[in-house]
Amino acid sequence: QGLQDCLYLGNLDYLRDWGYAKDYVECMWLILQNDKPEDFVIATGVQHSVREFTELAFRHAGIELEFKGEGIDEVGIIKSIDGKQSTVNGKLSPGEAVVRVSPDFYRPTDVVNLWGDPTKAKAKLGWNPAKTSFEELVKLMVEHDIAKVAAEGAAAKVRTNLAEYLEKGIVK
């Protein structure tokens, strides 16, 4: 929404088991309902890369990305912008790099492959780790951030207008 020209990320190849906190809390509740204390893994059992997450997030904002290069030289370039769906404010155009990799976001002790096995929670608790899909999770996160930025922008305009009105003596 025009707040920054480029999104800087760490290693785009890292794999994560992305899950929705609401679904995880449901599993925690089911664990508490279990007759005897046991250990369970709360995870989706499915991995997606940081690159996949980024592509989906931009797609939900109306921007189709294309990645070029590799490692710290990899960039996400705007392939196309959906004018109907896009939340960008006209400052971006196809061919522009909007995602870059920064070594500042690499973690020296980070695990490349984070992945959990929810088999026991599914079998013993009847929990469905796929209740909220990866695609839906990304969409929820993007919609939340878009709404938050819009609300913050509206609040800033109100504060600016109020300050101006007070200065002019329109509002006392």
PDB file of C-alpha atoms in Angstrom:
ATOM      1  CA  GLN A   1       0.000   0.000   0.000  1.00  0.00           C
ATOM      2  CA  GLY A   2       2.902   2.277  -0.752  1.00  0.00           C
ATOM      3  CA  LEU A   3       4.511   2.189   2.694  1.00  0.00           C
ATOM      4  CA  GLN A   4       7.756   0.722   1.380  1.00  0.00           C
ATOM      5  CA  ASP A   5       9.240   0.139  -2.055  1.00  0.00           C
ATOM      6  CA  CYS A   6      10.541  -3.356  -1.445  1.00  0.00           C
ATOM      7  CA  LEU A   7      10.012  -6.279   0.926  1.00  0.00           C
ATOM      8  CA  TYR A   8      13.260  -7.708   2.272  1.00  0.00           C
ATOM      9  CA  LEU A   9      13.280 -11.351   3.356  1.00  0.00           C
ATOM     10  CA  GLY A  10      15.792 -13.994   4.393  1.00  0.00           C
ATOM     11  CA  ASN A  11      16.249 -17.390   2.746  1.00  0.00           C
ATOM     12  CA  LEU A  12      13.322 -17.994   0.382  1.00  0.00           C
ATOM     13  CA  ASP A  13      14.079 -21.720   0.202  1.00  0.00           C
ATOM     14  CA  TYR A  14      13.435 -22.379   3.897  1.00  0.00           C
ATOM     15  CA  LEU A  15      10.539 -24.743   4.424  1.00  0.00           C
ATOM     16  CA  ARG A  16       7.989 -24.204   7.155  1.00  0.00           C
ATOM     17  CA  ASP A  17       4.961 -26.042   8.459  1.00  0.00           C
ATOM     18  CA  TRP A  18       2.648 -22.996   8.388  1.00  0.00           C
ATOM     19  CA  GLY A  19      -0.453 -23.347  10.536  1.00  0.00           C
ATOM     20  CA  TYR A  20      -3.308 -21.208  11.779  1.00  0.00           C
ATOM     21  CA  ALA A  21      -3.201 -20.324  15.486  1.00  0.00           C
ATOM     22  CA  LYS A  22      -6.988 -20.685  15.793  1.00  0.00           C
ATOM     23  CA  ASP A  23      -6.736 -24.296  14.587  1.00  0.00           C
ATOM     24  CA  TYR A  24      -3.794 -24.947  16.918  1.00  0.00           C
ATOM     25  CA  VAL A  25      -5.741 -23.639  19.906  1.00  0.00           C
ATOM     26  CA  GLU A  26      -8.586 -25.987  18.973  1.00  0.00           C
ATOM     27  CA  CYS A  27      -6.082 -28.863  19.128  1.00  0.00           C
ATOM     28  CA  MET A  28      -4.832 -27.631  22.517  1.00  0.00           C
ATOM     29  CA  TRP A  29      -8.421 -27.682  23.780  1.00  0.00           C
ATOM     30  CA  LEU A  30      -8.854 -31.236  22.471  1.00  0.00           C
ATOM     31  CA  ILE A  31      -5.644 -32.248  24.274  1.00  0.00           C
ATOM     32  CA  LEU A  32      -7.067 -30.868  27.509  1.00  0.00           C
ATOM     33  CA  GLN A  33     -10.213 -32.958  26.989  1.00  0.00           C
ATOM     34  CA  ASN A  34      -8.133 -36.140  26.659  1.00  0.00           C
ATOM     35  CA  ASP A  35      -8.617 -38.666  29.495  1.00  0.00           C
ATOM     36  CA  LYS A  36      -4.916 -38.982  30.297  1.00  0.00           C
ATOM     37  CA  PRO A  37      -1.974 -36.613  29.844  1.00  0.00           C
ATOM     38  CA  GLU A  38      -0.042 -37.311  26.649  1.00  0.00           C
ATOM     39  CA  ASP A  39       2.327 -35.506  24.314  1.00  0.00           C
ATOM     40  CA  PHE A  40       0.971 -34.428  20.943  1.00  0.00           C
ATOM     41  CA  VAL A  41       2.534 -32.613  18.008  1.00  0.00           C
ATOM     42  CA  ILE A  42       0.481 -29.673  16.840  1.00  0.00           C
ATOM     43  CA  ALA A  43       1.373 -29.058  13.203  1.00  0.00           C
ATOM     44  CA  THR A  44      -0.167 -29.317   9.734  1.00  0.00           C
ATOM     45  CA  GLY A  45       2.235 -31.962   8.434  1.00  0.00           C
ATOM     46  CA  VAL A  46       2.622 -29.980   5.208  1.00  0.00           C
ATOM     47  CA  GLN A  47       5.560 -27.780   4.248  1.00  0.00           C
ATOM     48  CA  HIS A  48       5.725 -24.666   2.085  1.00  0.00           C
ATOM     49  CA  SER A  49       8.682 -22.443   1.317  1.00  0.00           C
ATOM     50  CA  VAL A  50       9.000 -18.798   2.260  1.00  0.00           C
ATOM     51  CA  ARG A  51       8.936 -18.143  -1.509  1.00  0.00           C
ATOM     52  CA  GLU A  52       5.534 -19.890  -1.836  1.00  0.00           C
ATOM     53  CA  PHE A  53       4.168 -17.849   1.080  1.00  0.00           C
ATOM     54  CA  THR A  54       5.433 -14.646  -0.546  1.00  0.00           C
ATOM     55  CA  GLU A  55       3.956 -15.500  -3.957  1.00  0.00           C
ATOM     56  CA  LEU A  56       0.547 -16.212  -2.431  1.00  0.00           C
ATOM     57  CA  ALA A  57       0.585 -13.101  -0.262  1.00  0.00           C
ATOM     58  CA  PHE A  58       1.336 -10.865  -3.242  1.00  0.00           C
ATOM     59  CA  ARG A  59      -1.256 -12.708  -5.364  1.00  0.00           C
ATOM     60  CA  HIS A  60      -3.925 -12.006  -2.727  1.00  0.00           C
ATOM     61  CA  ALA A  61      -2.935  -8.341  -2.921  1.00  0.00           C
ATOM     62  CA  GLY A  62      -3.423  -8.417  -6.711  1.00  0.00           C
ATOM     63  CA  ILE A  63       0.220  -8.769  -7.743  1.00  0.00           C
ATOM     64  CA  GLU A  64       1.631 -11.736  -9.649  1.00  0.00           C
ATOM     65  CA  LEU A  65       5.326 -12.251  -8.928  1.00  0.00           C
ATOM     66  CA  GLU A  66       8.097 -13.889 -10.883  1.00  0.00           C
ATOM     67  CA  PHE A  67      11.321 -14.840  -9.099  1.00  0.00           C
ATOM     68  CA  LYS A  68      14.690 -14.491 -10.816  1.00  0.00           C
ATOM     69  CA  GLY A  69      18.173 -15.294  -9.625  1.00  0.00           C
ATOM     70  CA  GLU A  70      19.099 -17.447  -6.656  1.00  0.00           C
ATOM     71  CA  GLY A  71      20.367 -17.171  -3.109  1.00  0.00           C
ATOM     72  CA  ILE A  72      20.987 -13.623  -1.926  1.00  0.00           C
ATOM     73  CA  ASP A  73      20.721 -12.425  -5.548  1.00  0.00           C
ATOM     74  CA  GLU A  74      17.139 -13.640  -5.948  1.00  0.00           C
ATOM     75  CA  VAL A  75      14.474 -10.986  -6.536  1.00  0.00           C
ATOM     76  CA  GLY A  76      10.705 -11.052  -6.878  1.00  0.00           C
ATOM     77  CA  ILE A  77       9.642  -9.007  -9.866  1.00  0.00           C
ATOM     78  CA  ILE A  78       6.112  -7.868 -10.658  1.00  0.00           C
ATOM     79  CA  LYS A  79       4.869  -9.979 -13.542  1.00  0.00           C
ATOM     80  CA  SER A  80       1.412  -8.393 -13.590  1.00  0.00           C
ATOM     81  CA  ILE A  81      -0.960  -6.334 -11.479  1.00  0.00           C
ATOM     82  CA  ASP A  82      -4.677  -7.103 -11.313  1.00  0.00           C
ATOM     83  CA  GLY A  83      -6.276  -3.664 -11.383  1.00  0.00           C
ATOM     84  CA  LYS A  84      -9.577  -4.938  -9.956  1.00  0.00           C
ATOM     85  CA  GLN A  85      -8.055  -6.844  -7.062  1.00  0.00           C
ATOM     86  CA  SER A  86      -4.895  -4.875  -6.380  1.00  0.00           C
ATOM     87  CA  THR A  87      -4.455  -2.990  -3.127  1.00  0.00           C
ATOM     88  CA  VAL A  88      -1.426  -1.087  -4.402  1.00  0.00           C
ATOM     89  CA  ASN A  89      -1.834   2.603  -4.950  1.00  0.00           C
ATOM     90  CA  GLY A  90      -0.566   2.920  -8.523  1.00  0.00           C
ATOM     91  CA  LYS A  91       3.095   3.437  -7.622  1.00  0.00           C
ATOM     92  CA  LEU A  92       4.142  -0.052  -8.767  1.00  0.00           C
ATOM     93  CA  SER A  93       4.471  -1.367 -12.293  1.00  0.00           C
ATOM     94  CA  PRO A  94       5.319  -4.659 -14.033  1.00  0.00           C
ATOM     95  CA  GLY A  95       9.046  -5.410 -14.192  1.00  0.00           C
ATOM     96  CA  GLU A  96       9.719  -3.735 -10.847  1.00  0.00           C
ATOM     97  CA  ALA A  97      11.543  -5.702  -8.135  1.00  0.00           C
ATOM     98  CA  VAL A  98       9.414  -5.679  -4.991  1.00  0.00           C
ATOM     99  CA  VAL A  99      11.012  -8.589  -3.097  1.00  0.00           C
ATOM    100  CA  ARG A 100      14.724  -8.871  -2.362  1.00  0.00           C
ATOM    101  CA  VAL A 101      16.766 -11.244  -0.251  1.00  0.00           C
ATOM    102  CA  SER A 102      18.850  -9.699   2.511  1.00  0.00           C
ATOM    103  CA  PRO A 103      21.575 -11.564   4.389  1.00  0.00           C
ATOM    104  CA  ASP A 104      20.517  -9.474   7.415  1.00  0.00           C
ATOM    105  CA  PHE A 105      17.493 -11.764   7.712  1.00  0.00           C
ATOM    106  CA  TYR A 106      19.430 -15.020   7.602  1.00  0.00           C
ATOM    107  CA  ARG A 107      19.672 -16.661  11.013  1.00  0.00           C
ATOM    108  CA  PRO A 108      22.960 -18.425  11.707  1.00  0.00           C
ATOM    109  CA  THR A 109      21.263 -21.184  13.715  1.00  0.00           C
ATOM    110  CA  ASP A 110      18.005 -21.343  11.757  1.00  0.00           C
ATOM    111  CA  VAL A 111      16.609 -24.710  10.765  1.00  0.00           C
ATOM    112  CA  VAL A 112      16.081 -25.026   7.013  1.00  0.00           C
ATOM    113  CA  ASN A 113      13.322 -27.590   7.313  1.00  0.00           C
ATOM    114  CA  LEU A 114      10.651 -27.195  10.024  1.00  0.00           C
ATOM    115  CA  TRP A 115       7.965 -29.828   9.838  1.00  0.00           C
ATOM    116  CA  GLY A 116       5.666 -31.535  12.328  1.00  0.00           C
ATOM    117  CA  ASP A 117       3.777 -34.821  12.221  1.00  0.00           C
ATOM    118  CA  PRO A 118       0.188 -34.433  13.531  1.00  0.00           C
ATOM    119  CA  THR A 119      -0.718 -38.114  12.978  1.00  0.00           C
ATOM    120  CA  LYS A 120      -1.269 -38.851  16.696  1.00  0.00           C
ATOM    121  CA  ALA A 121      -3.425 -35.733  17.231  1.00  0.00           C
ATOM    122  CA  LYS A 122      -5.504 -36.648  14.192  1.00  0.00           C
ATOM    123  CA  ALA A 123      -5.968 -40.272  15.255  1.00  0.00           C
ATOM    124  CA  LYS A 124      -6.474 -39.912  19.022  1.00  0.00           C
ATOM    125  CA  LEU A 125      -8.187 -36.519  19.186  1.00  0.00           C
ATOM    126  CA  GLY A 126      -9.982 -36.381  15.837  1.00  0.00           C
ATOM    127  CA  TRP A 127      -8.248 -33.089  15.078  1.00  0.00           C
ATOM    128  CA  ASN A 128      -8.188 -31.789  11.509  1.00  0.00           C
ATOM    129  CA  PRO A 129      -4.928 -29.887  10.889  1.00  0.00           C
ATOM    130  CA  ALA A 130      -6.092 -29.057   7.353  1.00  0.00           C
ATOM    131  CA  LYS A 131      -9.194 -27.182   8.547  1.00  0.00           C
ATOM    132  CA  THR A 132      -7.625 -23.920   7.384  1.00  0.00           C
ATOM    133  CA  SER A 133      -5.566 -24.478   4.226  1.00  0.00           C
ATOM    134  CA  PHE A 134      -2.219 -22.813   3.635  1.00  0.00           C
ATOM    135  CA  GLU A 135      -3.818 -20.681   0.916  1.00  0.00           C
ATOM    136  CA  GLU A 136      -6.632 -19.584   3.251  1.00  0.00           C
ATOM    137  CA  LEU A 137      -4.132 -18.807   6.028  1.00  0.00           C
ATOM    138  CA  VAL A 138      -2.111 -16.538   3.735  1.00  0.00           C
ATOM    139  CA  LYS A 139      -5.312 -14.867   2.508  1.00  0.00           C
ATOM    140  CA  LEU A 140      -6.482 -14.217   6.095  1.00  0.00           C
ATOM    141  CA  MET A 141      -3.126 -12.700   7.016  1.00  0.00           C
ATOM    142  CA  VAL A 142      -3.011 -10.456   3.925  1.00  0.00           C
ATOM    143  CA  GLU A 143      -6.598  -9.271   4.378  1.00  0.00           C
ATOM    144  CA  HIS A 144      -5.901  -8.469   8.028  1.00  0.00           C
ATOM    145  CA  ASP A 145      -2.800  -6.451   7.190  1.00  0.00           C
ATOM    146  CA  ILE A 146      -4.533  -4.588   4.352  1.00  0.00           C
ATOM    147  CA  ALA A 147      -7.408  -3.641   6.675  1.00  0.00           C
ATOM    148  CA  LYS A 148      -4.976  -2.607   9.423  1.00  0.00           C
ATOM    149  CA  VAL A 149      -2.962  -0.355   7.108  1.00  0.00           C
ATOM    150  CA  ALA A 150      -6.166   1.178   5.720  1.00  0.00           C
ATOM    151  CA  ALA A 151      -7.484   1.883   9.241  1.00  0.00           C
ATOM    152  CA  GLU A 152      -4.162   3.398  10.310  1.00  0.00           C
ATOM    153  CA  GLY A 153      -4.176   5.585   7.179  1.00  0.00           C
ATOM    154  CA  ALA A 154      -7.723   6.762   7.860  1.00  0.00           C
ATOM    155  CA  ALA A 155      -6.843   7.520  11.503  1.00  0.00           C
ATOM    156  CA  ALA A 156      -3.803   9.527  10.401  1.00  0.00           C
ATOM    157  CA  LYS A 157      -5.989  11.604   8.033  1.00  0.00           C
ATOM    158  CA  VAL A 158      -8.486  12.286  10.813  1.00  0.00           C
ATOM    159  CA  ARG A 159      -5.668  13.417  13.142  1.00  0.00           C
ATOM    160  CA  THR A 160      -4.223  15.638  10.398  1.00  0.00           C
ATOM    161  CA  ASN A 161      -7.621  17.177   9.591  1.00  0.00           C
ATOM    162  CA  LEU A 162      -8.388  17.705  13.271  1.00  0.00           C
ATOM    163  CA  ALA A 163      -5.041  19.445  13.816  1.00  0.00           C
ATOM    164  CA  GLU A 164      -5.723  21.648  10.793  1.00  0.00           C
ATOM    165  CA  TYR A 165      -9.253  22.474  11.986  1.00  0.00           C
ATOM    166  CA  LEU A 166      -7.992  23.316  15.460  1.00  0.00           C
ATOM    167  CA  GLU A 167      -5.290  25.546  13.980  1.00  0.00           C
ATOM    168  CA  LYS A 168      -7.857  27.417  11.858  1.00  0.00           C
ATOM    169  CA  GLY A 169     -10.310  27.643  14.751  1.00  0.00           C
ATOM    170  CA  ILE A 170     -12.956  25.631  12.916  1.00  0.00           C
ATOM    171  CA  VAL A 171     -13.176  23.127  15.783  1.00  0.00           C
ATOM    172  CA  LYS A 172     -12.715  24.179  19.402  1.00  0.00           C
TER     173      LYS A 172
END
